[in-house]
mmCIF file of C-alpha atoms in Angstrom:
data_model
loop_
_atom_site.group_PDB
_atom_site.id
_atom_site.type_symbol
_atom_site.label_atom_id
_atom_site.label_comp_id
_atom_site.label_asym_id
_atom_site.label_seq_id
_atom_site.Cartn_x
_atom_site.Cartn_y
_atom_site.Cartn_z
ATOM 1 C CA UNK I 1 -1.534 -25.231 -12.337
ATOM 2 C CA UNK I 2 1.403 -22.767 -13.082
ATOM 3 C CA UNK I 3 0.224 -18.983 -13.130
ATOM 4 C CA UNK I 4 2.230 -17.686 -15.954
ATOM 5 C CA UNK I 5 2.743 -13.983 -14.930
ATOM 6 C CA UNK I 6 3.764 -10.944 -17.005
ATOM 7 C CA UNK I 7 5.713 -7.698 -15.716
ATOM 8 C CA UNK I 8 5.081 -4.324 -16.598
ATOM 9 C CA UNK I 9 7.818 -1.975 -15.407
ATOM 10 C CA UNK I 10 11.256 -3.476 -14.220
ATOM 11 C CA UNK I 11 12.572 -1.233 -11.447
ATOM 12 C CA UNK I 12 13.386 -2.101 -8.581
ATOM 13 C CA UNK I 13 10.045 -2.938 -6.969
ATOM 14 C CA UNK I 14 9.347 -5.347 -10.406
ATOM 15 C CA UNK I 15 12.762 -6.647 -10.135
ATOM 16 C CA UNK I 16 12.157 -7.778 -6.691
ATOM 17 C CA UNK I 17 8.922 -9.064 -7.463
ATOM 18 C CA UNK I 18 9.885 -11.321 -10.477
ATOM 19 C CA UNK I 19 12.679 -12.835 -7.858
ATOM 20 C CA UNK I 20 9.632 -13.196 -5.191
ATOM 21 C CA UNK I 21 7.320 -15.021 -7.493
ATOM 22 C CA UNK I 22 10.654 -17.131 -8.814
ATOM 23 C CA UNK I 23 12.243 -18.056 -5.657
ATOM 24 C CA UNK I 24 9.713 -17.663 -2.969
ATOM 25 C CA UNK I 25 6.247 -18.014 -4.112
ATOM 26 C CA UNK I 26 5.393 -21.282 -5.417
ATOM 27 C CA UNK I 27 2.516 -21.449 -8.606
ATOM 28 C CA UNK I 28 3.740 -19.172 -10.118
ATOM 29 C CA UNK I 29 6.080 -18.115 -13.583
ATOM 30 C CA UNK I 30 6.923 -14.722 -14.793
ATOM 31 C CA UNK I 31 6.889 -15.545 -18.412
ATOM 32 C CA UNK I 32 7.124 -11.926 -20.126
ATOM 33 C CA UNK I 33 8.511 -8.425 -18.676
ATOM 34 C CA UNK I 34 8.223 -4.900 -20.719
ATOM 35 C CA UNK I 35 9.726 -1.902 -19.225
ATOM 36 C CA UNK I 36 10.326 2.014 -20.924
ATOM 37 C CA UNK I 37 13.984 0.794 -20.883
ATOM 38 C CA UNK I 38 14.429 -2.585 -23.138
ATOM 39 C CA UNK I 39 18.145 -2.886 -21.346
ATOM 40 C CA UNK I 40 16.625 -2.962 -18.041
ATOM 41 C CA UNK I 41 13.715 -5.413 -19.213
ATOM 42 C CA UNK I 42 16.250 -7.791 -20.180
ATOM 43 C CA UNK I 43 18.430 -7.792 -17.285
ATOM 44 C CA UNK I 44 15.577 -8.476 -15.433
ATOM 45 C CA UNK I 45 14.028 -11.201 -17.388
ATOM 46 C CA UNK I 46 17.074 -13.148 -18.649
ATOM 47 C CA UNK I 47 17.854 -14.806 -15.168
ATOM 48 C CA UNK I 48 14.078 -16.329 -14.782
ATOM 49 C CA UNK I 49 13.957 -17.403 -18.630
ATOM 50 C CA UNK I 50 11.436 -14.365 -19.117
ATOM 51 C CA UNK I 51 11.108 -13.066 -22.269
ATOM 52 C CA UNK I 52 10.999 -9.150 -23.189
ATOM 53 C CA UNK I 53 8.337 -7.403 -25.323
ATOM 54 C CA UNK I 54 8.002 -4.063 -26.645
ATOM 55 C CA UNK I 55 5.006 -2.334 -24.321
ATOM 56 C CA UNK I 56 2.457 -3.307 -22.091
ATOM 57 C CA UNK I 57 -0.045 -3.821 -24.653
ATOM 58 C CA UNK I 58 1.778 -6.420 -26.166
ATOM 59 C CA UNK I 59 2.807 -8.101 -22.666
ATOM 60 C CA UNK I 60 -1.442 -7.907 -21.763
ATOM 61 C CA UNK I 61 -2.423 -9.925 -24.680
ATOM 62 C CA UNK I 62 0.227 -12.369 -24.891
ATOM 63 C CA UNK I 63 -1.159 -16.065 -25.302
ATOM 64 C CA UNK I 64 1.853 -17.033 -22.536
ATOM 65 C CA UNK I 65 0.571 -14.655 -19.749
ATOM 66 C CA UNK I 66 -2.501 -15.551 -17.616
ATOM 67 C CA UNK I 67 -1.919 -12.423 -15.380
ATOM 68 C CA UNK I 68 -0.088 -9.347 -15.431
ATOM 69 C CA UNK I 69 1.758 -7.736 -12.622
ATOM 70 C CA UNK I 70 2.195 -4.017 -12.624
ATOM 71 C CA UNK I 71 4.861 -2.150 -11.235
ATOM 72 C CA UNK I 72 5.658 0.639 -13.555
ATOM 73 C CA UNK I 73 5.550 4.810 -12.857
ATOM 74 C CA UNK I 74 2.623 5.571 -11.082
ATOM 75 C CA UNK I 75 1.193 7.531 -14.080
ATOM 76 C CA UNK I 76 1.073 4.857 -16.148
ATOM 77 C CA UNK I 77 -1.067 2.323 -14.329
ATOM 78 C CA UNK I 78 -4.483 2.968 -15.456
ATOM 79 C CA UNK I 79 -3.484 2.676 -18.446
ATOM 80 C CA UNK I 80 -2.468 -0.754 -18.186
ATOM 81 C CA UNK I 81 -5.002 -1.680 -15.763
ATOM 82 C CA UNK I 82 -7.488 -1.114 -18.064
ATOM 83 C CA UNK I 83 -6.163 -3.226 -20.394
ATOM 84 C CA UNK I 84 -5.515 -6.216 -18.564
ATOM 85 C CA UNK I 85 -9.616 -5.614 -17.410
ATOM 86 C CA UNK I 86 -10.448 -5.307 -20.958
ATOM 87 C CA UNK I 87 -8.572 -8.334 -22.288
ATOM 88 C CA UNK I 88 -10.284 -10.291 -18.617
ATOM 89 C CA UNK I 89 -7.054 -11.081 -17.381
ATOM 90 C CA UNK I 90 -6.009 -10.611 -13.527
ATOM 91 C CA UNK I 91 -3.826 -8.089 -12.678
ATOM 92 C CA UNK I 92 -2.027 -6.831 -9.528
ATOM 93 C CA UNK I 93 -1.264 -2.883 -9.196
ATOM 94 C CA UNK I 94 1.238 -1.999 -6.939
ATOM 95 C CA UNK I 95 0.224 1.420 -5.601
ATOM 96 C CA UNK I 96 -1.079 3.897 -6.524
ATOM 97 C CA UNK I 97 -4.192 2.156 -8.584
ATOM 98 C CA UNK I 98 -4.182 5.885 -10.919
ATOM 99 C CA UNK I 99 -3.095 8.687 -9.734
ATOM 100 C CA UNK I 100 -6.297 10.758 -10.286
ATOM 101 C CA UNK I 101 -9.871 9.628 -8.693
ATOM 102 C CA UNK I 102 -11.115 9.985 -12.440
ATOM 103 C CA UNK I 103 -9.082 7.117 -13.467
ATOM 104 C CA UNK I 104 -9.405 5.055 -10.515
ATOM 105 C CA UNK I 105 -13.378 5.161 -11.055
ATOM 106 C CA UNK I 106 -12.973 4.299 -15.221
ATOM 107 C CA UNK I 107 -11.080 1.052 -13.628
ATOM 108 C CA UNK I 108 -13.625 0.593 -11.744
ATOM 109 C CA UNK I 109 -16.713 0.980 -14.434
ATOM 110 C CA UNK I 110 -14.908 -1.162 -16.715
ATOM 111 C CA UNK I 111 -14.439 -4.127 -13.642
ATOM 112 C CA UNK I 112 -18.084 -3.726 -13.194
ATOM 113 C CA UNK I 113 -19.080 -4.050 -16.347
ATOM 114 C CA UNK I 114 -16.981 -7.009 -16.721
ATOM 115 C CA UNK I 115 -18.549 -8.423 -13.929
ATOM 116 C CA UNK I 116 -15.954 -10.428 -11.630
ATOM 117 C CA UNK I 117 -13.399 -8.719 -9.849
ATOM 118 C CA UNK I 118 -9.772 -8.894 -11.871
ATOM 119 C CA UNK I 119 -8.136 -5.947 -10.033
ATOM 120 C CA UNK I 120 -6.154 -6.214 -6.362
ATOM 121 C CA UNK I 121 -3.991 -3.352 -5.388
ATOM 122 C CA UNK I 122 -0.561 -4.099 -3.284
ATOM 123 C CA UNK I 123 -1.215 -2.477 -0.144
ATOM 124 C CA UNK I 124 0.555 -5.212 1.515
ATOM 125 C CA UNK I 125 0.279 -3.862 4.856
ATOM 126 C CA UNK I 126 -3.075 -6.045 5.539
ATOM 127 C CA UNK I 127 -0.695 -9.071 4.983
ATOM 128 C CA UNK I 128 1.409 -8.260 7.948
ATOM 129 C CA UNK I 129 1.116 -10.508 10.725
ATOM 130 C CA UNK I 130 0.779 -7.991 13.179
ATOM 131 C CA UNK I 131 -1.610 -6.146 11.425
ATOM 132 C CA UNK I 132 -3.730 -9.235 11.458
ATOM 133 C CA UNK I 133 -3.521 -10.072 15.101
ATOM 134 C CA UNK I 134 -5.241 -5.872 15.418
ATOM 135 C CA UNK I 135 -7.432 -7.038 12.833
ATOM 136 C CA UNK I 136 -8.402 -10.217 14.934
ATOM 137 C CA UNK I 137 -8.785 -8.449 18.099
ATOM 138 C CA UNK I 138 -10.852 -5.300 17.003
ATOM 139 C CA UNK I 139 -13.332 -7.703 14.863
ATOM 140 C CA UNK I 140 -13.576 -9.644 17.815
ATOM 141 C CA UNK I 141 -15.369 -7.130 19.653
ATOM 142 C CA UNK I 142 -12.602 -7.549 23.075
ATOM 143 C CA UNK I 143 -11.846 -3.975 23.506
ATOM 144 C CA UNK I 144 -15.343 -2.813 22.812
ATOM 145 C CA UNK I 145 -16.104 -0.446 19.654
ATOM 146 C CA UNK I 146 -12.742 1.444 18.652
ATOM 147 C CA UNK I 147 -12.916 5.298 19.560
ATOM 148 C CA UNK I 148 -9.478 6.441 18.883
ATOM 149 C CA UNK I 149 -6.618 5.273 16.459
ATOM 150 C CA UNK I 150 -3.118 6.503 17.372
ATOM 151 C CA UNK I 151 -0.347 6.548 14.718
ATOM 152 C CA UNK I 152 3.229 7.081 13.619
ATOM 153 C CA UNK I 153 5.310 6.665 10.176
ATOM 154 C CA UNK I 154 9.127 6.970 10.556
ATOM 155 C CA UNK I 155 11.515 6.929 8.233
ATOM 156 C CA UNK I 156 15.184 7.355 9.153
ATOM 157 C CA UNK I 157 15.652 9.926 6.346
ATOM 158 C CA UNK I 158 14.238 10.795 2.587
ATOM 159 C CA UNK I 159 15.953 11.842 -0.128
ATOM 160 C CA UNK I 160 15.961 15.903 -1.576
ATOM 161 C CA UNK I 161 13.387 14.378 -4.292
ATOM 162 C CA UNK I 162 10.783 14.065 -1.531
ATOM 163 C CA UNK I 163 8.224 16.430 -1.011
ATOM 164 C CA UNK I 164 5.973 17.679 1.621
ATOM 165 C CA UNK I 165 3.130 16.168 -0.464
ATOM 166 C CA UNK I 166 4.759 12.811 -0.563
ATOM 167 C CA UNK I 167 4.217 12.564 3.197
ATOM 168 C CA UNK I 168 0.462 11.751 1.844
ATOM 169 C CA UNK I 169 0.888 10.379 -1.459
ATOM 170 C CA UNK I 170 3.412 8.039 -0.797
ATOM 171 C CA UNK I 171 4.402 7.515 2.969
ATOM 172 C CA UNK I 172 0.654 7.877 4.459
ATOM 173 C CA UNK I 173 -1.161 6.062 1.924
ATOM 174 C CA UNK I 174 -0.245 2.233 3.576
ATOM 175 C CA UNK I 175 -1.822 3.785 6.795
ATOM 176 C CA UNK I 176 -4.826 5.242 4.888
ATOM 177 C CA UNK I 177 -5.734 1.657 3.367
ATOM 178 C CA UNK I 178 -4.753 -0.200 6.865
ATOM 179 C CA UNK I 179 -6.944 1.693 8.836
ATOM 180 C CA UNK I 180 -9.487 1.755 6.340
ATOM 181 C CA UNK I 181 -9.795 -2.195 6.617
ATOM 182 C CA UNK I 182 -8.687 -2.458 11.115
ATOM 183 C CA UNK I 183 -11.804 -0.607 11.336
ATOM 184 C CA UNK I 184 -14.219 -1.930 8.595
ATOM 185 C CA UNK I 185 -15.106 2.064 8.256
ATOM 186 C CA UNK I 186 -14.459 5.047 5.762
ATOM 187 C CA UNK I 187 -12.615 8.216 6.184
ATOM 188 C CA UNK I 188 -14.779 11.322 5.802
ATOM 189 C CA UNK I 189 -12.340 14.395 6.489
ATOM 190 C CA UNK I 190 -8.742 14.956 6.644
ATOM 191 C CA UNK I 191 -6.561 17.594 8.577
ATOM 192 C CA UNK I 192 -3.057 18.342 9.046
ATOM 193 C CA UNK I 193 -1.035 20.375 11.079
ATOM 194 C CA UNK I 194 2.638 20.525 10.950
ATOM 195 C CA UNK I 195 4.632 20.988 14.214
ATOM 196 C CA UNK I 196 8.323 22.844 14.542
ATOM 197 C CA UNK I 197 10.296 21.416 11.825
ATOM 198 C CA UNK I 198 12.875 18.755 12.211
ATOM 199 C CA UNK I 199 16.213 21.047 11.468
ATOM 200 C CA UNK I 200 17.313 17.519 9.801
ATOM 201 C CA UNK I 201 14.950 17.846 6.634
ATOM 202 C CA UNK I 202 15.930 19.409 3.731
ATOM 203 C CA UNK I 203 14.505 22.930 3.641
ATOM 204 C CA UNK I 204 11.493 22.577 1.337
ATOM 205 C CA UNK I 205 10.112 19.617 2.868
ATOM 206 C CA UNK I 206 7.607 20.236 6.067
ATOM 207 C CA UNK I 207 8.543 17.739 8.319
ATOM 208 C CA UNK I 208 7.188 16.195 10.508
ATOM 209 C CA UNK I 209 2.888 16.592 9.862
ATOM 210 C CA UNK I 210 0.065 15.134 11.956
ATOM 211 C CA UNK I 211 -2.678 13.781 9.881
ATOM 212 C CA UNK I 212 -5.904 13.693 11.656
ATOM 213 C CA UNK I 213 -8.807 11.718 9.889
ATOM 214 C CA UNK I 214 -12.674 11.394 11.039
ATOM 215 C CA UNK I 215 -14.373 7.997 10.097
ATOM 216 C CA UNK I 216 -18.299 7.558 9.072
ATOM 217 C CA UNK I 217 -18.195 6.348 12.861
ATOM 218 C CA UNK I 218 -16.667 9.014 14.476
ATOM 219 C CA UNK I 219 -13.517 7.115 15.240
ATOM 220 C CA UNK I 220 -10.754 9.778 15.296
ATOM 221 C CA UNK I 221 -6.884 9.107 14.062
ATOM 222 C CA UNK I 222 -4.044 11.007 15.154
ATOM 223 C CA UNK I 223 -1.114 9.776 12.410
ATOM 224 C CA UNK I 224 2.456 11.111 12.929
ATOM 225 C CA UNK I 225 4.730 10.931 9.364
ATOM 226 C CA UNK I 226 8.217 11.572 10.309
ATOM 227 C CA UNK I 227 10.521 11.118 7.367
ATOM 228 C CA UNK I 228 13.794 12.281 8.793
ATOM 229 C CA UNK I 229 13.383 10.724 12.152
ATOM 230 C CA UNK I 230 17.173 9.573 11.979
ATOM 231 C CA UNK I 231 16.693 6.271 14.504
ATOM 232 C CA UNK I 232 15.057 3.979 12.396
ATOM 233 C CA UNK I 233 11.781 2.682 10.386
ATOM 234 C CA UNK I 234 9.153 2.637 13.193
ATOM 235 C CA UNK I 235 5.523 2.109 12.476
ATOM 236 C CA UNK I 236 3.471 2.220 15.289
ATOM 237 C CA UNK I 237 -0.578 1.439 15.773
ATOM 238 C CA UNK I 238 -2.778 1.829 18.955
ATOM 239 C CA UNK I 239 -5.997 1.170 18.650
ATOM 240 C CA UNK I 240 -8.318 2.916 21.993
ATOM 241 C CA UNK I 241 -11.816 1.186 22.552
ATOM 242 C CA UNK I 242 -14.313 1.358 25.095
ATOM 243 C CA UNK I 243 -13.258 -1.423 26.878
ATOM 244 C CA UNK I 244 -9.391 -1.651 26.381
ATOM 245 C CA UNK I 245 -6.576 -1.372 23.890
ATOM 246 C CA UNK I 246 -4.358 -3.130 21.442
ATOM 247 C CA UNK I 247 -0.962 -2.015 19.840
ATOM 248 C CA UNK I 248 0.904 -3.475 16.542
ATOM 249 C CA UNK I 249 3.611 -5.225 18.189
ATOM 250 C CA UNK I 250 6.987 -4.539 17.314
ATOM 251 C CA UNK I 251 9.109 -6.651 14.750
ATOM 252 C CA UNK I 252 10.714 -9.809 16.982
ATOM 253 C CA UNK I 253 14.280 -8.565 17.581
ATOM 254 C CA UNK I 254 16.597 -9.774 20.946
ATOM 255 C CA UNK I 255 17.181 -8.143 23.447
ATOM 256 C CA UNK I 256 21.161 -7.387 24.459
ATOM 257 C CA UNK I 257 22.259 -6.190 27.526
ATOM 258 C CA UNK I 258 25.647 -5.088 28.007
ATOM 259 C CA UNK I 259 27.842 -2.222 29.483
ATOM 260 C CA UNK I 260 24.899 -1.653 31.565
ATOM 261 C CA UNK I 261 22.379 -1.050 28.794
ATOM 262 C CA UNK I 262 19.586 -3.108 27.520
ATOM 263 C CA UNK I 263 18.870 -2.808 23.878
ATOM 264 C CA UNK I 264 16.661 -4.313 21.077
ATOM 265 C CA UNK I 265 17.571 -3.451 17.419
ATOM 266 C CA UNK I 266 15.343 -1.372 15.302
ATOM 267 C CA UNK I 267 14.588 -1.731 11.755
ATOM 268 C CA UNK I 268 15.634 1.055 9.557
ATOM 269 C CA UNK I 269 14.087 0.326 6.231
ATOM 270 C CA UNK I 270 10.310 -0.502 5.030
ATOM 271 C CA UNK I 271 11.910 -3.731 3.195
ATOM 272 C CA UNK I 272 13.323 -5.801 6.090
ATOM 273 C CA UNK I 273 9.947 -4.546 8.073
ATOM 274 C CA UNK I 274 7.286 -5.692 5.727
ATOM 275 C CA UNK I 275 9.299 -8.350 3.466
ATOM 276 C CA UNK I 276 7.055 -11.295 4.918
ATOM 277 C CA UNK I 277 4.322 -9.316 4.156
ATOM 278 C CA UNK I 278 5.313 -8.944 1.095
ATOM 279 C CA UNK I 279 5.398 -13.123 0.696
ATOM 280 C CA UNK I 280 2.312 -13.628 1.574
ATOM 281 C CA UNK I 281 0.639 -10.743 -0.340
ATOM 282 C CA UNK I 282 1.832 -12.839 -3.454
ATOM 283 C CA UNK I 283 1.347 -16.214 -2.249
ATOM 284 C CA UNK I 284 -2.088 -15.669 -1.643
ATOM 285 C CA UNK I 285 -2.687 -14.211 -5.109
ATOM 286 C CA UNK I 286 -1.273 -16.565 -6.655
ATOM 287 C CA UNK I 287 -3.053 -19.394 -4.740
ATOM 288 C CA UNK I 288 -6.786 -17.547 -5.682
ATOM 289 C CA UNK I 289 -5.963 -16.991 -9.318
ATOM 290 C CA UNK I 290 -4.685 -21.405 -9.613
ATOM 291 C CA UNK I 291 -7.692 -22.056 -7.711
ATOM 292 C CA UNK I 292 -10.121 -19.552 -10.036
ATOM 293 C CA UNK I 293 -11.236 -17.651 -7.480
ATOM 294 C CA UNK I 294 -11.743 -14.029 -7.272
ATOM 295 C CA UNK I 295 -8.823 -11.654 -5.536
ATOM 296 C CA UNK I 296 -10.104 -11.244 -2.027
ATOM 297 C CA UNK I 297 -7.557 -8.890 -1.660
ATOM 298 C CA UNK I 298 -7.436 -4.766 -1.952
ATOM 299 C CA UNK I 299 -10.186 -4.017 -4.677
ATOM 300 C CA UNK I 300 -9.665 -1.624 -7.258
ATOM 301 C CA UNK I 301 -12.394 0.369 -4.886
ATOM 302 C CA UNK I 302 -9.682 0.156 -2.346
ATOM 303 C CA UNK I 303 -7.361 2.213 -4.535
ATOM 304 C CA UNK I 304 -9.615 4.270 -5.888
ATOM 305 C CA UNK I 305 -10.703 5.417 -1.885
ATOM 306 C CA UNK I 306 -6.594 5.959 -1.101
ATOM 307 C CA UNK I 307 -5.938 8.234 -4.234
ATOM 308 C CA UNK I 308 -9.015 10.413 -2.947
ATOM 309 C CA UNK I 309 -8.184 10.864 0.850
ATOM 310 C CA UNK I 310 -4.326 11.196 0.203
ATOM 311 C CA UNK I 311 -5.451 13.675 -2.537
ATOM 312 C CA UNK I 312 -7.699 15.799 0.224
ATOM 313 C CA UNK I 313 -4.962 15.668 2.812
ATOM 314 C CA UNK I 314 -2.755 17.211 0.246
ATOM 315 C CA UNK I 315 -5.404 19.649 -0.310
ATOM 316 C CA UNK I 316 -5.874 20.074 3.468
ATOM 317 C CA UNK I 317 -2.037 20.919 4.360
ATOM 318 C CA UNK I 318 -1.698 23.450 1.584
ATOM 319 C CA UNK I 319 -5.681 24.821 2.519
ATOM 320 C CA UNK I 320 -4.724 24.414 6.559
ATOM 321 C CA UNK I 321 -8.613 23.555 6.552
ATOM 322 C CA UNK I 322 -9.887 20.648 7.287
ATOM 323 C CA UNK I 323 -11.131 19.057 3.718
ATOM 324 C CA UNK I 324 -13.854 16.103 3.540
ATOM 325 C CA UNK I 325 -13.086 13.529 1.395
ATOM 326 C CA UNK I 326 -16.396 13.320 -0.558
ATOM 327 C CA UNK I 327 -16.193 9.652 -1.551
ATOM 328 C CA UNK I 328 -18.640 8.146 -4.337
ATOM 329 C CA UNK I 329 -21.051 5.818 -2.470
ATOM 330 C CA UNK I 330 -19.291 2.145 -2.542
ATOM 331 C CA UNK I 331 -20.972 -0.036 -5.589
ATOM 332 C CA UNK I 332 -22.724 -3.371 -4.331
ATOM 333 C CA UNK I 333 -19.965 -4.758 -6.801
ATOM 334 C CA UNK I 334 -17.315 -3.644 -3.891
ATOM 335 C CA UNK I 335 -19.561 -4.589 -0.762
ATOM 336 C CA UNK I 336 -21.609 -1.608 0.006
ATOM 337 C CA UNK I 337 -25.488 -0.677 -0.439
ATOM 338 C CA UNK I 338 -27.393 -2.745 -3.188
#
């Protein structure tokens, strides 16, 4: 079957998933698109035969839309969300889920009430290849029961718009769901600590910060976000256990050696470094939803546990305390306790 597929919000993160599901993914249709600006829908929809309506509301319940895909402002997810759950129709959040905990747990109540999962997040990190192959190794038990989790998020620079909270709520938030998953654990306190400044920031923006997270299991994470690092996009993973180590390996890149250097390119945007990810974040949902399944991928519990530990290490670099993160206990729903 053809997944027809509507889109709420058509930036540039819709945009470029309307030409993913059209020219990349196959399954799949993106039948509708709404966005606050009707130009903008249009341009967006007219080159895959889309066709615009008014608001999400209308987009949700439209008889030629079998899921919705949500990539509006932040703010405005829940409410959507919510209404794609309440008409029982799939829907895909890119991140955040809500922006508040309070609204990440009324998505959740009304999922569980409707009683099979509908929501999956896009933290499309867990669809990286690399990623996987940590995933692989740590669940195989060959470096012995991870300890230590060393991290780093670089971006070459950010714009004047960014804020210190941003390095959280926006930059830290894929490492926050990664980890979450590498280590089948939970975060229980967050901590940062901000070294000398980079003089290359803009001067309200504290930059670079070190992150440090505790896990249920003790495991301890060092993270490094470094938004004006000026070489390149670099994400880096190191996992310590008690009987060895594994690293995320670096994108595939030649090597060139000339004028009596030896040199391998790096990346210097998140686009080129997770675009495959990106594929197969969608082919996969679209594959469960033609087969019927359930979305096996981040649950709307997923999102609701990143909006509450970015939130406390927001709270813990304008506190300098350390801050726990006070999760609700995980509903059987989501995998935890009956």
């Amino acid at each position: 079957m053809t997944v027809r597929v509507g889109v709420i919000g058509a930036g540039w993160i819709g945009t470029e998933h309307i030409r993913r599901l059209t020219d990349t993914v196959t399954g799949a249709r993106v039948t509708a698109v709404t966005d606050i600006d009707p130009v903008r829908a249009e341009e967006a929809a007219a080159p895959v035969g889309a066709r615009v309506l008014p608001d999400g509301a209308a987009l949700i319940t439209a008889d030629d839309v079998d899921a919705v895909l949500v990539t509006s402002w932040g703010p405005t997810h829940a409410e959507h969300v919510l209404k794609a759950v309440a008409a029982g129709k799939p829907v895909f959040c890119e991140k955040p889920l809500a922006t508040t905990a309070e609204d990440c747990l009324k998505i959740i109540e009304a999922e569980t009430a409707h009683g099979r999962r509908l929501v999956q997040v896009g933290f499309m990190r867990r669809y990286d290849a690399g990623y996987r192959q940590l995933k692989q190794v740590i669940d195989s038990g060959r470096i012995g029961e991870p300890l230590i989790v060393h991290c780093a998020h670089r971006n070459p620079t950010v714009p004047q718009s960014y804020t210190s909270a941003m390095a959280a709520l926006d930059t830290a938030v894929h490492e926050v769901d990664v980890l979450r998953w590498l280590l089948d654990d939970e975060i229980v306190s967050t901590q940062v600590v901000t070294p000398r400044a980079t003089s290359k920031r803009f001067a309200h923006l504290r930059d670079p910060q070190i992150m440090l997270f505790e896990t249920a299991k003790g495991v301890r994470i060092d993270l490094e976000v470094f938004v004006n690092c000026q070489y390149g996009y670099d994400i880096q993973c190191e996992t310590v256990g008690e009987q060895g180590l594994v690293r995320l390996p670096d994108p595939a890149a030649v090597g060139v050696r000339s004028a009596g250097q030896h040199s391998t390119e790096v990346l210097t945007d998140w686009v080129g470094r997770f675009a495959h990810a990106f594929d197969t974040e969608f082919r996969e949902w679209i594959a469960g939803l033609a087969a019927g399944t359930e979305p096996t991928g981040p649950s709307a519990w997923d999102g609701y546990a990143a909006t509450v530990i970015t939130s406390a290490t927001v709270e813990a670099l304008q506190s300098g305390r350390v801050v726990a993160t006070d999760l609700k206990p995980r509903p059987a729903f989501y995998g935890g306790a009956a």
